[in-house]
């Protein structure tokens, strides 16, 4: 029998604005327990009067020992009722994204959490299912950081969050391991697919509809959604997809977010093996390393994006989306208006110093090499209030806004696509203050879907009344994807009408894609051939 390590107590999720996975738990101590059957055996959750929860449920065997750098395996059945009232471990991670996430975790981390509404009086039949893939550069994060209250109670959806392997433990290619005869490389994204298998097998027992599953994710969660859309191994496991700030998946320029050829990943894996002292490139030697040793060594060798391995990812995701070789699902795809300010804030918060003009130019060189002067000419410092704001504009347009518009153009030829931009520049911030305005930064829309979102160790900031109204609109759309063909207030993106719904105050408005592309310099980036 596999033993599952358990941690933490469940947060009082029914309290609007509470933070999932953030200690506490008194609200559940007197809550009645509930039992459902899964294919691994019965499990006992809790009911707080508004929402049922089953948390810390193992969906795969612990990926430890010989199962490290192996595709996920089924957990053993349990013979007694499983106690699904405590979150499982997060996966091993360093604190690489500032306030977004905290360091820690254990390799025994492949757990999921399921939440269902108590009040189903307005719905007949099974409920829609919303599966959330957390972000964090494929190196940090956990499912327990996301409070599902509004999606569950107001959106009347069953919500599933989960953990997947991260960093070198989750994305790794190395000759001797690759030759073991199993699918290799994208172990973390194979975990994601495995969690979707669990949903297909078990969600009906929890009141959900396995034929009405939406997967959604933000940042590297969004790139992971694109990976699931383009992976043949995920075909048929979901019907709708929401890509939030995930366009970096299609970038070809060898920088942050670009999908990696297996040769590139294998070179990094070989170098990691040498750095770990496994001079004979022995897989056994690598599997003897502790998780702490892996984390201490991994930073120069991280593959922070999907590996084009030939099986999970047969071709570059951009090619798959461009040529229609992707799974038959409807798509919502969008960004925030000021994505890049988040990334400009990271070094300032780490050093306490604002970016200089020389720092801006050096940053462009590190990104674009000999093309950096061309980029600097398109984004001259004289057009911006500070070097940080110029840097942020480049990051916004290159990494997020323009890739998203290309994805919309390509995928709308085959399926129904709805495009959006989150543009509330008064959105509350959970990261420390900066010398420049953050605006509608990367991740700032998350608090509008997951109440009180504050990353792993950031500051909680409440929405005001107008922002709560905007949040209600977003939750409505995010939980009714199966009805998107009948939406009258969010028209689809098509080649004839490039509609983009802008989530802004005082309320959402439809804007034209041509204006969006001009604002974000998309003609410039497309001409550079980076996508």
Short mmCIF file of C-alpha atoms in Angstrom, two decimals:
data_model
loop_
_atom_site.label_atom_id
_atom_site.label_comp_id
_atom_site.label_asym_id
_atom_site.label_seq_id
_atom_site.Cartn_x
_atom_site.Cartn_y
_atom_site.Cartn_z
CA UNK A 1 0.00 0.00 0.00
CA UNK A 2 1.36 3.40 -0.96
CA UNK A 3 1.47 5.74 2.01
CA UNK A 4 0.45 9.31 1.35
CA UNK A 5 1.97 12.08 3.41
CA UNK A 6 -0.55 14.74 4.41
CA UNK A 7 -0.04 18.36 5.47
CA UNK A 8 -1.98 21.41 6.52
CA UNK A 9 -5.62 21.96 7.44
CA UNK A 10 -8.33 23.11 5.07
CA UNK A 11 -9.00 26.82 4.90
CA UNK A 12 -12.43 28.27 5.51
CA UNK A 13 -13.12 28.44 1.81
CA UNK A 14 -16.74 29.51 2.10
CA UNK A 15 -15.76 32.89 3.48
CA UNK A 16 -15.58 35.29 0.56
CA UNK A 17 -12.07 36.65 0.30
CA UNK A 18 -10.49 33.81 2.29
CA UNK A 19 -7.31 32.40 0.87
CA UNK A 20 -7.24 28.71 0.08
CA UNK A 21 -4.35 26.86 1.62
CA UNK A 22 -3.37 29.68 3.96
CA UNK A 23 -3.64 28.13 7.43
CA UNK A 24 -6.65 28.53 9.68
CA UNK A 25 -9.32 25.90 9.30
CA UNK A 26 -11.61 26.60 12.26
CA UNK A 27 -14.58 27.01 9.91
CA UNK A 28 -14.43 23.32 9.07
CA UNK A 29 -13.85 21.72 12.46
CA UNK A 30 -17.55 21.33 13.14
CA UNK A 31 -18.61 20.84 9.52
CA UNK A 32 -20.34 17.56 8.68
CA UNK A 33 -18.31 15.00 6.77
CA UNK A 34 -19.42 13.48 3.48
CA UNK A 35 -18.29 10.33 1.69
CA UNK A 36 -18.15 9.57 -2.03
CA UNK A 37 -16.72 6.64 -3.95
CA UNK A 38 -13.83 6.95 -6.41
CA UNK A 39 -12.09 4.30 -8.46
CA UNK A 40 -9.40 4.17 -5.76
CA UNK A 41 -11.90 3.72 -2.95
CA UNK A 42 -14.18 5.84 -0.77
CA UNK A 43 -13.06 9.27 0.41
CA UNK A 44 -14.42 11.54 3.10
CA UNK A 45 -14.63 15.28 2.57
CA UNK A 46 -16.30 18.16 4.34
CA UNK A 47 -19.36 20.34 3.80
CA UNK A 48 -19.43 23.88 5.22
CA UNK A 49 -23.01 24.62 4.15
CA UNK A 50 -22.14 26.32 0.85
CA UNK A 51 -19.54 24.01 -0.63
CA UNK A 52 -18.37 20.42 -0.44
CA UNK A 53 -14.62 19.88 -0.52
CA UNK A 54 -12.36 16.88 -1.03
CA UNK A 55 -8.75 17.97 -0.76
CA UNK A 56 -5.35 16.29 -0.80
CA UNK A 57 -6.63 13.43 -2.96
CA UNK A 58 -3.80 11.41 -4.57
CA UNK A 59 -4.32 11.16 -8.32
CA UNK A 60 -1.00 9.44 -9.00
CA UNK A 61 1.57 7.42 -7.10
CA UNK A 62 4.29 9.47 -5.39
CA UNK A 63 6.97 10.12 -8.06
CA UNK A 64 9.84 9.10 -5.80
CA UNK A 65 12.71 6.63 -6.07
CA UNK A 66 12.51 4.72 -9.33
CA UNK A 67 9.39 6.73 -10.30
CA UNK A 68 11.34 9.99 -10.40
CA UNK A 69 11.51 11.06 -14.08
CA UNK A 70 8.91 8.49 -15.08
CA UNK A 71 5.43 9.18 -16.45
CA UNK A 72 2.82 9.33 -13.67
CA UNK A 73 1.59 5.97 -12.39
CA UNK A 74 -1.75 5.07 -10.83
CA UNK A 75 -1.91 5.18 -7.03
CA UNK A 76 -2.76 2.01 -5.18
CA UNK A 77 -6.30 1.59 -3.93
CA UNK A 78 -6.95 2.36 -0.31
CA UNK A 79 -8.89 -0.13 1.77
CA UNK A 80 -10.24 2.32 4.34
CA UNK A 81 -12.10 5.56 3.73
CA UNK A 82 -9.55 8.15 2.65
CA UNK A 83 -9.42 11.34 4.73
CA UNK A 84 -9.75 14.09 2.11
CA UNK A 85 -9.78 16.99 4.55
CA UNK A 86 -6.14 18.15 4.42
CA UNK A 87 -4.10 19.51 1.55
CA UNK A 88 -1.25 17.39 0.23
CA UNK A 89 2.33 18.58 -0.11
CA UNK A 90 3.27 21.14 -2.71
CA UNK A 91 5.90 19.97 -5.18
CA UNK A 92 9.55 20.90 -4.45
CA UNK A 93 10.33 24.49 -5.42
CA UNK A 94 12.58 27.43 -4.75
CA UNK A 95 11.17 30.94 -4.20
CA UNK A 96 11.98 32.08 -7.74
CA UNK A 97 9.06 34.45 -8.43
CA UNK A 98 9.09 36.86 -5.52
CA UNK A 99 5.73 37.14 -3.76
CA UNK A 100 4.07 34.72 -6.18
CA UNK A 101 5.13 31.56 -4.35
CA UNK A 102 6.99 30.22 -1.32
CA UNK A 103 9.88 27.76 -1.21
CA UNK A 104 9.40 24.22 0.09
CA UNK A 105 7.51 21.10 -0.86
CA UNK A 106 8.08 17.35 -1.08
CA UNK A 107 8.38 14.97 -4.03
CA UNK A 108 5.29 13.13 -2.80
CA UNK A 109 3.09 15.91 -4.16
CA UNK A 110 0.69 14.64 -6.83
CA UNK A 111 -2.56 15.58 -5.11
CA UNK A 112 -5.73 17.25 -6.31
CA UNK A 113 -8.59 19.13 -4.66
CA UNK A 114 -12.26 19.00 -5.66
CA UNK A 115 -14.94 21.51 -4.67
CA UNK A 116 -18.68 21.30 -5.43
CA UNK A 117 -21.60 23.63 -4.63
CA UNK A 118 -24.21 22.66 -2.06
CA UNK A 119 -26.99 24.65 -3.73
CA UNK A 120 -27.89 23.05 -7.06
CA UNK A 121 -31.50 24.23 -7.14
CA UNK A 122 -30.96 26.31 -10.28
CA UNK A 123 -29.33 23.49 -12.24
CA UNK A 124 -30.69 20.15 -13.39
CA UNK A 125 -28.34 17.40 -14.42
CA UNK A 126 -24.58 17.20 -13.93
CA UNK A 127 -22.55 20.33 -13.29
CA UNK A 128 -19.88 21.86 -15.53
CA UNK A 129 -16.32 21.06 -14.46
CA UNK A 130 -13.55 23.67 -14.20
CA UNK A 131 -10.02 22.27 -13.93
CA UNK A 132 -7.37 24.81 -12.92
CA UNK A 133 -3.69 24.45 -13.89
CA UNK A 134 -1.65 26.77 -11.68
CA UNK A 135 1.05 29.05 -13.04
CA UNK A 136 4.54 29.84 -11.81
CA UNK A 137 7.04 29.47 -14.68
CA UNK A 138 6.77 25.66 -14.37
CA UNK A 139 9.01 26.03 -11.33
CA UNK A 140 6.75 27.21 -8.47
CA UNK A 141 3.13 27.17 -7.31
CA UNK A 142 0.45 24.78 -6.05
CA UNK A 143 -3.25 24.18 -6.50
CA UNK A 144 -4.07 25.06 -2.89
CA UNK A 145 -3.18 28.73 -3.47
CA UNK A 146 -6.44 29.31 -5.38
CA UNK A 147 -9.71 29.93 -3.55
CA UNK A 148 -12.51 28.41 -5.70
CA UNK A 149 -15.42 29.94 -3.76
CA UNK A 150 -16.84 32.21 -6.45
CA UNK A 151 -16.46 29.69 -9.27
CA UNK A 152 -18.21 27.05 -7.16
CA UNK A 153 -20.87 28.97 -5.24
CA UNK A 154 -21.68 31.69 -7.78
CA UNK A 155 -20.65 29.92 -10.99
CA UNK A 156 -22.21 26.60 -9.96
CA UNK A 157 -19.24 24.63 -11.26
CA UNK A 158 -17.24 21.78 -9.83
CA UNK A 159 -13.67 23.03 -9.49
CA UNK A 160 -10.56 20.86 -9.52
CA UNK A 161 -7.11 22.20 -8.63
CA UNK A 162 -3.96 20.11 -8.39
CA UNK A 163 -0.18 19.99 -8.15
CA UNK A 164 2.23 18.79 -10.82
CA UNK A 165 5.98 18.26 -10.89
CA UNK A 166 8.03 21.43 -11.31
CA UNK A 167 11.50 22.56 -12.31
CA UNK A 168 14.08 19.91 -13.17
CA UNK A 169 11.96 17.28 -11.41
CA UNK A 170 9.11 18.02 -13.82
CA UNK A 171 10.78 19.04 -17.08
CA UNK A 172 13.94 17.10 -17.82
CA UNK A 173 15.59 15.27 -20.67
CA UNK A 174 18.75 13.20 -20.30
CA UNK A 175 20.11 10.48 -22.62
CA UNK A 176 20.03 7.49 -20.27
CA UNK A 177 16.62 8.37 -18.82
CA UNK A 178 15.18 9.11 -22.25
CA UNK A 179 16.30 5.66 -23.42
CA UNK A 180 14.44 3.78 -20.67
CA UNK A 181 11.52 3.14 -23.03
CA UNK A 182 8.93 5.54 -21.59
CA UNK A 183 7.61 8.92 -22.66
CA UNK A 184 10.08 11.47 -21.35
CA UNK A 185 10.69 15.17 -20.86
CA UNK A 186 7.38 16.81 -19.97
CA UNK A 187 6.72 14.94 -16.72
CA UNK A 188 4.88 17.88 -15.18
CA UNK A 189 2.54 18.25 -18.14
CA UNK A 190 2.04 14.48 -18.25
CA UNK A 191 0.93 14.85 -14.63
CA UNK A 192 -1.61 17.42 -15.81
CA UNK A 193 -2.98 14.99 -18.39
CA UNK A 194 -3.09 12.27 -15.73
CA UNK A 195 -5.16 14.54 -13.49
CA UNK A 196 -7.57 15.01 -16.41
CA UNK A 197 -7.83 11.21 -16.64
CA UNK A 198 -8.81 11.16 -12.96
CA UNK A 199 -11.49 13.75 -13.67
CA UNK A 200 -12.89 11.69 -16.53
CA UNK A 201 -13.11 8.58 -14.35
CA UNK A 202 -14.39 10.12 -11.14
CA UNK A 203 -16.07 13.48 -11.60
CA UNK A 204 -19.53 12.00 -12.27
CA UNK A 205 -19.52 10.55 -8.75
CA UNK A 206 -19.08 14.10 -7.48
CA UNK A 207 -21.93 15.48 -9.59
CA UNK A 208 -19.84 16.72 -12.52
CA UNK A 209 -20.20 16.21 -16.25
CA UNK A 210 -17.14 14.52 -17.80
CA UNK A 211 -18.37 15.74 -21.19
CA UNK A 212 -18.37 19.39 -20.09
CA UNK A 213 -14.84 19.93 -18.77
CA UNK A 214 -13.07 23.28 -19.09
CA UNK A 215 -9.35 23.45 -18.43
CA UNK A 216 -7.93 26.84 -17.54
CA UNK A 217 -4.60 28.22 -16.48
CA UNK A 218 -2.64 31.45 -16.19
CA UNK A 219 0.97 32.21 -17.20
CA UNK A 220 2.76 28.84 -17.33
CA UNK A 221 -0.63 27.41 -16.46
CA UNK A 222 -1.82 29.06 -19.68
CA UNK A 223 1.09 27.66 -21.68
CA UNK A 224 0.24 24.30 -20.16
CA UNK A 225 -3.35 24.66 -21.37
CA UNK A 226 -1.95 25.23 -24.86
CA UNK A 227 0.24 22.16 -24.40
CA UNK A 228 -2.84 20.09 -23.54
CA UNK A 229 -4.69 21.57 -26.53
CA UNK A 230 -1.86 20.53 -28.87
CA UNK A 231 -0.90 17.19 -27.29
CA UNK A 232 -2.48 14.09 -28.84
CA UNK A 233 -2.19 12.41 -25.42
CA UNK A 234 -4.82 14.81 -24.03
CA UNK A 235 -7.36 14.34 -26.83
CA UNK A 236 -10.92 13.84 -25.61
CA UNK A 237 -10.15 14.63 -21.98
CA UNK A 238 -11.71 18.14 -22.04
CA UNK A 239 -14.05 20.15 -24.26
CA UNK A 240 -13.20 23.79 -23.51
CA UNK A 241 -10.00 25.67 -22.75
CA UNK A 242 -9.18 29.06 -21.22
CA UNK A 243 -5.68 30.35 -21.97
CA UNK A 244 -4.74 33.22 -19.66
CA UNK A 245 -1.45 34.93 -20.48
CA UNK A 246 -0.10 31.75 -22.06
CA UNK A 247 1.00 32.89 -25.51
CA UNK A 248 4.71 32.39 -24.83
CA UNK A 249 4.16 28.74 -25.78
CA UNK A 250 4.37 29.70 -29.47
CA UNK A 251 7.52 31.85 -29.31
CA UNK A 252 10.43 30.67 -31.47
CA UNK A 253 13.06 33.13 -30.29
CA UNK A 254 15.29 31.30 -27.76
CA UNK A 255 14.17 33.17 -24.68
CA UNK A 256 11.80 32.93 -21.74
CA UNK A 257 8.79 30.78 -22.48
CA UNK A 258 9.80 29.49 -25.90
CA UNK A 259 9.01 25.82 -26.44
CA UNK A 260 12.26 23.88 -26.42
CA UNK A 261 13.56 21.32 -28.95
CA UNK A 262 14.45 18.06 -27.24
CA UNK A 263 18.10 18.49 -28.23
CA UNK A 264 18.23 21.73 -26.25
CA UNK A 265 16.60 20.13 -23.21
CA UNK A 266 18.85 17.08 -23.43
CA UNK A 267 21.96 19.27 -23.45
CA UNK A 268 20.74 21.01 -20.29
CA UNK A 269 19.96 17.63 -18.73
CA UNK A 270 23.42 16.31 -19.54
CA UNK A 271 25.03 19.41 -18.04
CA UNK A 272 22.86 19.03 -14.93
CA UNK A 273 23.95 15.40 -14.60
CA UNK A 274 27.60 16.44 -14.71
CA UNK A 275 27.03 19.23 -12.19
CA UNK A 276 25.36 16.70 -9.89
CA UNK A 277 28.52 14.59 -9.86
CA UNK A 278 27.09 11.78 -11.96
CA UNK A 279 29.99 11.68 -14.40
CA UNK A 280 28.87 8.47 -16.07
CA UNK A 281 25.45 10.06 -16.83
CA UNK A 282 23.90 7.34 -14.68
CA UNK A 283 20.13 7.54 -14.18
CA UNK A 284 20.54 5.61 -10.93
CA UNK A 285 22.97 8.25 -9.65
CA UNK A 286 20.50 11.02 -10.48
CA UNK A 287 17.65 9.24 -8.72
CA UNK A 288 19.73 8.97 -5.55
CA UNK A 289 19.93 12.76 -5.25
CA UNK A 290 17.65 14.25 -2.63
CA UNK A 291 15.00 16.73 -3.74
CA UNK A 292 16.93 19.44 -1.87
CA UNK A 293 20.06 18.60 -3.86
CA UNK A 294 18.11 18.85 -7.11
CA UNK A 295 16.67 22.24 -6.12
CA UNK A 296 20.08 23.55 -5.10
CA UNK A 297 21.55 22.67 -8.50
CA UNK A 298 18.66 23.26 -10.88
CA UNK A 299 18.54 26.97 -11.71
CA UNK A 300 21.03 27.07 -14.64
CA UNK A 301 19.45 23.93 -16.11
CA UNK A 302 15.72 24.65 -15.91
CA UNK A 303 13.59 24.05 -19.00
CA UNK A 304 10.78 26.49 -18.30
CA UNK A 305 8.56 25.39 -21.16
CA UNK A 306 7.21 22.42 -23.07
CA UNK A 307 9.83 20.10 -24.56
CA UNK A 308 9.14 19.08 -28.16
CA UNK A 309 9.75 15.39 -27.47
CA UNK A 310 7.90 13.81 -30.41
CA UNK A 311 5.24 12.03 -28.34
CA UNK A 312 3.55 14.29 -25.78
CA UNK A 313 4.44 17.24 -28.02
CA UNK A 314 4.99 15.95 -31.57
CA UNK A 315 5.71 19.36 -33.12
CA UNK A 316 6.23 22.97 -32.13
CA UNK A 317 2.95 24.16 -30.55
CA UNK A 318 2.91 27.19 -32.84
CA UNK A 319 3.02 24.92 -35.88
CA UNK A 320 0.24 22.76 -34.46
CA UNK A 321 -2.00 25.76 -33.81
CA UNK A 322 -1.18 27.40 -37.13
CA UNK A 323 -2.00 24.26 -39.15
CA UNK A 324 -5.08 23.16 -37.20
CA UNK A 325 -3.41 20.09 -35.68
CA UNK A 326 -4.85 20.55 -32.23
CA UNK A 327 -7.59 18.95 -30.17
CA UNK A 328 -11.19 19.85 -30.96
CA UNK A 329 -12.08 22.26 -28.15
CA UNK A 330 -13.50 25.76 -27.86
CA UNK A 331 -11.04 28.40 -26.69
CA UNK A 332 -10.98 31.58 -24.61
CA UNK A 333 -7.62 33.30 -24.99
CA UNK A 334 -6.42 36.55 -23.48
CA UNK A 335 -3.91 38.68 -21.63
CA UNK A 336 -3.63 41.60 -19.24
CA UNK A 337 -2.95 45.07 -20.61
CA UNK A 338 0.29 45.61 -18.65
CA UNK A 339 1.66 42.07 -18.31
CA UNK A 340 5.29 43.14 -18.25
CA UNK A 341 5.18 45.38 -15.18
CA UNK A 342 5.16 42.23 -13.04
CA UNK A 343 8.51 41.19 -14.51
CA UNK A 344 9.95 44.69 -14.24
CA UNK A 345 8.95 44.66 -10.57
CA UNK A 346 10.83 41.45 -9.74
CA UNK A 347 14.38 42.86 -9.96
CA UNK A 348 13.36 46.15 -8.35
CA UNK A 349 11.77 44.37 -5.42
CA UNK A 350 14.77 42.05 -5.11
CA UNK A 351 17.42 44.79 -5.17
CA UNK A 352 15.55 47.86 -3.97
CA UNK A 353 16.81 49.72 -7.03
CA UNK A 354 14.90 50.95 -10.07
CA UNK A 355 16.05 49.90 -13.53
CA UNK A 356 18.45 52.31 -15.24
CA UNK A 357 18.74 53.18 -18.93
CA UNK A 358 21.86 51.00 -19.13
CA UNK A 359 19.97 48.22 -17.42
CA UNK A 360 17.18 48.49 -19.99
CA UNK A 361 19.61 48.24 -22.89
CA UNK A 362 21.46 45.34 -21.27
CA UNK A 363 18.15 43.55 -20.74
CA UNK A 364 17.30 43.86 -24.42
CA UNK A 365 20.73 42.50 -25.39
CA UNK A 366 20.23 39.48 -23.12
CA UNK A 367 16.84 38.85 -24.72
CA UNK A 368 17.47 39.62 -28.36
CA UNK A 369 21.22 39.74 -28.97
CA UNK A 370 22.06 41.51 -32.21
CA UNK A 371 18.38 42.35 -32.75
CA UNK A 372 18.28 44.39 -29.53
CA UNK A 373 19.02 47.70 -31.28
CA UNK A 374 16.01 47.15 -33.54
CA UNK A 375 13.81 46.50 -30.52
CA UNK A 376 15.19 49.57 -28.72
CA UNK A 377 14.31 51.64 -31.78
CA UNK A 378 10.71 50.44 -31.61
CA UNK A 379 10.55 51.10 -27.86
CA UNK A 380 12.71 54.22 -27.29
CA UNK A 381 13.14 55.32 -23.70
CA UNK A 382 11.84 58.76 -24.64
CA UNK A 383 8.37 57.26 -25.13
CA UNK A 384 8.12 55.97 -21.55
CA UNK A 385 8.13 57.37 -18.06
CA UNK A 386 11.05 55.20 -16.95
CA UNK A 387 13.32 52.40 -18.17
CA UNK A 388 11.18 49.96 -16.17
CA UNK A 389 8.08 51.00 -18.11
CA UNK A 390 9.87 50.59 -21.44
CA UNK A 391 11.09 47.15 -20.37
CA UNK A 392 7.57 46.25 -19.27
CA UNK A 393 6.09 47.32 -22.61
CA UNK A 394 8.52 45.08 -24.51
CA UNK A 395 7.70 42.13 -22.26
CA UNK A 396 3.95 42.72 -22.52
CA UNK A 397 3.86 42.87 -26.29
CA UNK A 398 6.49 40.28 -27.20
CA UNK A 399 5.67 37.61 -24.63
CA UNK A 400 1.92 37.93 -24.25
CA UNK A 401 -0.26 40.30 -26.28
CA UNK A 402 1.00 39.59 -29.78
CA UNK A 403 1.36 35.83 -29.35
CA UNK A 404 -2.24 35.77 -28.12
CA UNK A 405 -3.49 37.56 -31.22
CA UNK A 406 -1.68 35.10 -33.46
CA UNK A 407 -3.22 32.21 -31.55
CA UNK A 408 -6.66 33.78 -31.98
CA UNK A 409 -6.15 34.15 -35.73
CA UNK A 410 -4.90 30.62 -36.23
CA UNK A 411 -7.31 28.71 -34.00
CA UNK A 412 -10.43 30.63 -35.04
CA UNK A 413 -10.10 29.00 -38.47
CA UNK A 414 -11.01 25.65 -36.87
CA UNK A 415 -12.94 26.34 -33.66
CA UNK A 416 -14.90 28.99 -31.78
CA UNK A 417 -12.56 31.47 -30.09
CA UNK A 418 -13.31 34.31 -27.68
CA UNK A 419 -10.53 36.86 -27.12
CA UNK A 420 -10.11 39.18 -24.13
CA UNK A 421 -7.84 41.68 -22.44
CA UNK A 422 -7.97 42.36 -18.70
CA UNK A 423 -7.46 46.13 -18.47
CA UNK A 424 -8.40 47.29 -14.97
CA UNK A 425 -5.36 49.42 -14.24
CA UNK A 426 -6.66 50.03 -10.71
CA UNK A 427 -6.48 46.32 -9.90
CA UNK A 428 -5.19 45.64 -6.38
CA UNK A 429 -1.59 44.49 -6.10
CA UNK A 430 -0.32 41.67 -3.89
CA UNK A 431 3.36 42.45 -4.58
CA UNK A 432 5.44 45.19 -2.89
CA UNK A 433 5.17 48.76 -4.26
CA UNK A 434 7.42 49.87 -7.11
CA UNK A 435 8.73 53.16 -8.48
CA UNK A 436 6.47 52.87 -11.53
CA UNK A 437 2.75 52.11 -11.96
CA UNK A 438 1.93 48.40 -12.18
CA UNK A 439 -1.46 48.85 -13.84
CA UNK A 440 -3.13 45.66 -15.07
CA UNK A 441 -0.05 43.55 -14.42
CA UNK A 442 0.59 39.88 -15.05
CA UNK A 443 -1.42 37.76 -12.54
CA UNK A 444 -3.51 40.71 -11.32
CA UNK A 445 -6.68 39.31 -12.91
CA UNK A 446 -6.46 36.22 -10.70
CA UNK A 447 -8.06 37.99 -7.72
CA UNK A 448 -11.15 38.57 -9.90
CA UNK A 449 -11.62 34.81 -10.32
CA UNK A 450 -10.09 33.46 -7.12
CA UNK A 451 -11.09 35.74 -4.19
CA UNK A 452 -8.20 37.20 -2.27
CA UNK A 453 -5.49 35.72 -4.47
CA UNK A 454 -2.11 36.76 -3.14
CA UNK A 455 0.35 34.26 -4.52
CA UNK A 456 2.19 32.11 -2.04
CA UNK A 457 3.39 34.89 0.26
CA UNK A 458 2.09 38.21 -1.05
CA UNK A 459 -0.33 40.67 0.56
CA UNK A 460 -4.08 40.21 0.30
CA UNK A 461 -5.90 43.12 -1.33
CA UNK A 462 -9.68 43.35 -1.55
CA UNK A 463 -11.68 44.33 -4.63
CA UNK A 464 -13.88 47.42 -4.40
CA UNK A 465 -17.54 47.37 -5.39
CA UNK A 466 -16.91 48.14 -9.08
CA UNK A 467 -14.19 45.53 -9.26
CA UNK A 468 -16.44 42.95 -7.63
CA UNK A 469 -19.00 43.58 -10.37
CA UNK A 470 -16.29 43.02 -12.96
CA UNK A 471 -15.30 39.86 -11.11
CA UNK A 472 -18.86 38.58 -11.31
CA UNK A 473 -18.83 39.03 -15.07
CA UNK A 474 -15.55 37.15 -15.42
CA UNK A 475 -16.73 34.28 -13.22
CA UNK A 476 -19.93 34.04 -15.27
CA UNK A 477 -17.99 33.67 -18.51
CA UNK A 478 -15.36 31.33 -17.05
CA UNK A 479 -18.03 28.89 -15.82
CA UNK A 480 -20.36 28.88 -18.84
CA UNK A 481 -17.95 28.02 -21.64
CA UNK A 482 -20.29 25.34 -22.95
CA UNK A 483 -22.80 28.11 -23.73
CA UNK A 484 -20.35 30.47 -25.43
CA UNK A 485 -22.06 30.08 -28.81
CA UNK A 486 -25.07 31.93 -27.37
CA UNK A 487 -23.18 34.72 -25.59
CA UNK A 488 -24.56 38.03 -26.82
CA UNK A 489 -22.25 40.27 -24.78
CA UNK A 490 -19.01 38.57 -25.86
CA UNK A 491 -18.95 37.98 -29.62
CA UNK A 492 -16.49 35.46 -30.99
CA UNK A 493 -13.18 36.38 -32.58
CA UNK A 494 -13.32 35.70 -36.32
CA UNK A 495 -11.32 36.59 -39.41
CA UNK A 496 -14.12 38.97 -40.40
CA UNK A 497 -14.53 40.59 -36.98
CA UNK A 498 -11.55 40.54 -34.62
CA UNK A 499 -13.56 41.10 -31.44
CA UNK A 500 -11.70 41.47 -28.16
CA UNK A 501 -13.64 41.82 -24.90
CA UNK A 502 -11.83 44.26 -22.66
CA UNK A 503 -12.49 43.65 -18.96
CA UNK A 504 -12.22 47.21 -17.65
CA UNK A 505 -14.11 49.67 -15.49
CA UNK A 506 -16.90 50.66 -15.35
CA UNK A 507 -17.64 47.41 -17.20
CA UNK A 508 -16.57 45.10 -20.04
CA UNK A 509 -16.57 46.52 -23.56
CA UNK A 510 -15.85 45.01 -26.96
CA UNK A 511 -12.90 46.56 -28.78
CA UNK A 512 -11.50 45.92 -32.24
CA UNK A 513 -8.49 43.67 -32.61
CA UNK A 514 -6.81 46.07 -35.03
CA UNK A 515 -6.57 48.71 -32.33
CA UNK A 516 -5.29 46.12 -29.87
CA UNK A 517 -2.53 45.06 -32.27
CA UNK A 518 -1.49 48.64 -32.97
CA UNK A 519 -1.27 49.49 -29.28
CA UNK A 520 0.89 46.42 -28.64
CA UNK A 521 3.20 46.82 -31.70
CA UNK A 522 2.17 43.44 -33.12
CA UNK A 523 3.10 44.28 -36.73
CA UNK A 524 6.66 44.88 -35.52
CA UNK A 525 6.91 41.56 -33.68
CA UNK A 526 5.30 39.59 -36.47
CA UNK A 527 7.80 41.06 -38.94
CA UNK A 528 10.69 39.90 -36.72
CA UNK A 529 9.53 36.31 -37.17
CA UNK A 530 9.60 35.46 -33.48
CA UNK A 531 6.37 33.45 -33.71
#
